[in-house]
């Protein structure tokens, strides 16, 4: 636990030094707050921008941050120093993963407050966000572990991030895209968030999210087995 705490505190202290990571945590919550309070359109659904940007935030921030942190520290040989200091790979990954998850959950609280969620609706919203953040973090970790440096990680992260963050928004305007997007956890998150307080959780959403988790976990396991953190 001491090693995990040390990795977590190290990342926490570096938050304001690494502007790229900091922007990922702040950008979407700030956009949601600003647009919710400044833009009003005819026939616009309630809390439209919160629902869109919260899903985009989950598909973008944790994935990008995990990939960037791991690949950057591999490139700068920081990980080698940590390994030599008796920090185990799983301790490092848990420490970084918990840091990203916690920072993203803080952003999720901003979305929940801005969206006016209260009581059970607040709990359901936070649960959906926490699962999505975990999935995106796992995906980002797989990319970061597999990539040999930050440039290689970015080249993979950007298209993957665009798929998970933008597909739910595009599916609102195109039925074909909507049918394709249904197999992604971000689209099912969008469906669940839009249904908070109105419908029961659909079995399809649970099954798709569970399958996505299995796939992401398998990809991470394969990347770690092949590359490790050396």
Coordinates of C-alpha atoms in Angstrom, one line a residue:
X1 CA 0.0 0.0 0.0
X2 CA 2.9 2.4 0.7
X3 CA 4.1 2.0 -2.9
X4 CA 0.6 2.5 -4.3
X5 CA 0.2 5.6 -2.2
X6 CA 3.5 6.9 -3.3
X7 CA 2.7 6.5 -7.0
X8 CA -0.8 8.1 -6.4
X9 CA 0.7 11.1 -4.6
X10 CA 3.4 11.5 -7.2
X11 CA 0.8 11.7 -10.0
X12 CA -1.3 14.1 -7.9
X13 CA 1.6 16.5 -7.4
X14 CA 2.4 16.4 -11.1
X15 CA -1.2 17.3 -12.1
X16 CA -0.6 21.1 -12.3
X17 CA 2.8 20.5 -14.0
X18 CA 1.4 18.4 -16.8
X19 CA -0.9 20.9 -18.7
X20 CA -2.0 18.2 -21.2
X21 CA -3.4 16.0 -18.5
X22 CA -4.9 18.9 -16.5
X23 CA -6.7 20.1 -19.6
X24 CA -8.3 16.7 -20.2
X25 CA -9.7 16.7 -16.6
X26 CA -11.1 20.3 -16.9
X27 CA -12.1 20.9 -20.5
X28 CA -15.4 19.0 -20.8
X29 CA -16.8 19.8 -17.3
X30 CA -16.1 23.5 -17.9
X31 CA -17.7 23.4 -21.4
X32 CA -20.8 21.7 -20.0
X33 CA -21.2 24.3 -17.2
X34 CA -20.7 27.2 -19.7
X35 CA -23.0 25.9 -22.4
X36 CA -25.7 24.7 -20.0
X37 CA -26.0 28.2 -18.6
X38 CA -25.6 30.3 -21.8
X39 CA -27.3 28.4 -24.6
X40 CA -31.0 27.7 -24.9
X41 CA -32.6 26.3 -28.1
X42 CA -36.2 25.6 -29.0
X43 CA -37.2 22.0 -28.3
X44 CA -33.8 21.2 -26.8
X45 CA -33.9 18.3 -24.3
X46 CA -33.3 19.0 -20.7
X47 CA -29.6 19.2 -19.7
X48 CA -28.7 18.4 -23.3
X49 CA -25.1 19.5 -23.0
X50 CA -24.5 17.7 -19.7
X51 CA -25.6 14.5 -21.3
X52 CA -23.5 14.9 -24.4
X53 CA -20.3 16.2 -22.8
X54 CA -20.4 13.7 -19.9
X55 CA -20.2 10.8 -22.3
X56 CA -17.5 12.6 -24.4
X57 CA -15.6 13.2 -21.2
X58 CA -15.7 9.4 -20.3
X59 CA -14.6 8.4 -23.8
X60 CA -11.8 11.0 -23.9
X61 CA -10.2 12.0 -20.6
X62 CA -9.4 8.7 -18.8
X63 CA -8.3 7.0 -22.0
X64 CA -6.0 9.8 -23.0
X65 CA -4.6 10.4 -19.5
X66 CA -3.7 6.8 -18.8
X67 CA -2.1 6.3 -22.2
X68 CA -0.1 9.6 -21.9
X69 CA 1.1 9.0 -18.4
X70 CA 2.3 5.4 -18.9
X71 CA 3.9 6.0 -22.3
X72 CA 5.6 9.2 -21.2
X73 CA 7.1 7.6 -18.1
X74 CA 8.3 4.7 -20.3
X75 CA 9.9 7.1 -22.7
X76 CA 11.6 9.0 -19.9
X77 CA 12.8 5.9 -18.1
X78 CA 10.9 6.9 -15.0
X79 CA 9.3 3.5 -14.8
X80 CA 12.7 1.8 -14.8
X81 CA 13.7 3.9 -11.8
X82 CA 10.4 2.9 -10.0
X83 CA 10.9 -0.8 -10.8
X84 CA 14.4 -0.6 -9.4
X85 CA 13.0 1.1 -6.3
X86 CA 11.0 -2.1 -5.6
X87 CA 7.7 -0.8 -7.0
X88 CA 5.9 -3.7 -8.6
X89 CA 4.2 -3.2 -12.0
X90 CA 0.7 -3.9 -10.5
X91 CA 1.4 -1.4 -7.7
X92 CA 2.3 1.3 -10.3
X93 CA -0.7 0.6 -12.5
X94 CA -3.1 0.6 -9.5
X95 CA -1.7 3.9 -8.3
X96 CA -1.9 5.6 -11.6
X97 CA -5.3 4.1 -12.4
X98 CA -6.8 5.2 -9.1
X99 CA -5.4 8.7 -9.6
X100 CA -7.0 9.0 -13.1
X101 CA -10.3 7.4 -11.9
X102 CA -10.6 9.7 -8.9
X103 CA -9.8 12.9 -10.9
X104 CA -12.4 11.9 -13.6
X105 CA -14.9 11.1 -10.9
X106 CA -14.4 14.7 -9.6
X107 CA -15.3 15.8 -13.1
X108 CA -18.4 13.5 -13.0
X109 CA -19.6 15.3 -9.8
X110 CA -19.5 18.6 -11.7
X111 CA -21.6 17.1 -14.5
X112 CA -24.1 15.7 -12.0
X113 CA -24.5 19.0 -10.1
X114 CA -24.8 20.9 -13.4
X115 CA -27.4 18.4 -14.7
X116 CA -29.5 18.8 -11.5
X117 CA -29.3 15.1 -10.5
X118 CA -30.4 14.5 -7.0
X119 CA -30.9 11.5 -4.7
X120 CA -31.1 8.2 -6.5
X121 CA -30.7 9.8 -9.9
X122 CA -27.4 11.3 -8.7
X123 CA -26.2 7.8 -7.5
X124 CA -27.2 6.2 -10.8
X125 CA -25.5 8.8 -12.8
X126 CA -22.3 8.5 -10.8
X127 CA -22.4 4.7 -11.1
X128 CA -22.7 4.9 -14.9
X129 CA -19.8 7.4 -15.0
X130 CA -17.6 5.3 -12.7
X131 CA -18.0 2.2 -14.9
X132 CA -17.3 4.1 -18.1
X133 CA -14.2 5.8 -16.6
X134 CA -12.9 2.4 -15.5
X135 CA -13.4 1.0 -19.0
X136 CA -11.7 3.9 -20.7
X137 CA -8.8 3.8 -18.2
X138 CA -8.3 0.1 -18.9
X139 CA -8.2 0.9 -22.7
X140 CA -5.8 3.7 -22.2
X141 CA -3.6 1.6 -20.0
X142 CA -3.5 -1.1 -22.7
X143 CA -2.4 1.5 -25.3
X144 CA 0.2 3.0 -23.0
X145 CA 1.7 -0.4 -22.0
X146 CA 1.9 -1.6 -25.7
X147 CA 3.4 1.7 -27.1
X148 CA 7.1 2.1 -26.9
X149 CA 7.0 5.9 -26.6
X150 CA 4.6 8.8 -26.3
X151 CA 4.4 9.6 -30.0
X152 CA 3.4 6.0 -30.8
X153 CA 0.8 6.0 -28.0
X154 CA -0.7 9.3 -29.3
X155 CA -1.0 7.9 -32.8
X156 CA -3.2 5.1 -31.5
X157 CA -5.0 7.0 -28.7
X158 CA -6.4 9.7 -30.9
X159 CA -8.5 7.5 -33.3
X160 CA -9.6 5.2 -30.5
X161 CA -10.6 8.2 -28.3
X162 CA -12.5 9.8 -31.2
X163 CA -14.5 6.5 -31.7
X164 CA -15.6 6.3 -28.1
X165 CA -16.2 10.0 -27.5
X166 CA -17.9 11.1 -30.8
X167 CA -19.9 8.0 -31.8
X168 CA -22.7 8.6 -29.2
X169 CA -23.1 12.2 -30.5
X170 CA -23.1 11.3 -34.2
X171 CA -25.6 8.5 -33.5
X172 CA -28.1 11.1 -32.6
X173 CA -28.2 12.3 -36.2
X174 CA -27.7 9.1 -38.2
X175 CA -29.5 5.8 -37.7
X176 CA -26.8 3.8 -39.4
X177 CA -24.1 5.2 -37.1
X178 CA -26.5 4.5 -34.2
X179 CA -26.8 0.8 -35.1
X180 CA -23.0 0.5 -35.3
X181 CA -22.4 2.5 -32.1
X182 CA -24.6 0.1 -30.0
X183 CA -21.7 -2.3 -29.6
X184 CA -19.6 0.3 -27.8
X185 CA -19.8 1.0 -24.0
X186 CA -19.9 4.8 -24.6
X187 CA -23.1 4.5 -26.6
X188 CA -24.7 2.3 -24.0
X189 CA -23.6 4.8 -21.4
X190 CA -25.4 7.5 -23.4
X191 CA -28.5 5.4 -23.5
X192 CA -28.4 4.8 -19.8
X193 CA -27.8 8.5 -18.9
X194 CA -30.6 9.6 -21.1
X195 CA -32.9 7.1 -19.5
X196 CA -32.1 8.1 -15.9
X197 CA -35.4 8.6 -14.0
X198 CA -37.6 7.5 -16.9
X199 CA -36.9 3.8 -17.8
X200 CA -35.4 0.7 -16.2
X201 CA -31.9 -0.4 -17.1
X202 CA -32.0 -2.5 -20.3
X203 CA -30.3 -5.9 -20.4
X204 CA -28.7 -5.0 -23.7
X205 CA -26.8 -2.2 -22.1
X206 CA -25.5 -4.4 -19.2
X207 CA -24.4 -7.2 -21.7
X208 CA -22.7 -4.8 -24.1
X209 CA -20.8 -3.0 -21.3
X210 CA -19.8 -6.4 -19.7
X211 CA -18.5 -7.6 -23.1
X212 CA -16.6 -4.4 -23.6
X213 CA -15.0 -4.9 -20.2
X214 CA -13.9 -8.4 -21.1
X215 CA -12.5 -7.3 -24.4
X216 CA -10.6 -4.4 -22.9
X217 CA -9.2 -6.6 -20.1
X218 CA -8.1 -9.1 -22.6
X219 CA -6.3 -6.4 -24.7
X220 CA -4.6 -5.1 -21.6
X221 CA -3.5 -8.5 -20.5
X222 CA -2.1 -9.2 -23.9
X223 CA -0.3 -5.9 -24.1
X224 CA 1.2 -6.4 -20.6
X225 CA 2.3 -9.9 -21.3
X226 CA 4.0 -8.8 -24.5
X227 CA 5.5 -5.5 -23.4
X228 CA 5.3 -5.3 -19.6
X229 CA 6.5 -2.0 -18.1
X230 CA 10.2 -2.3 -19.1

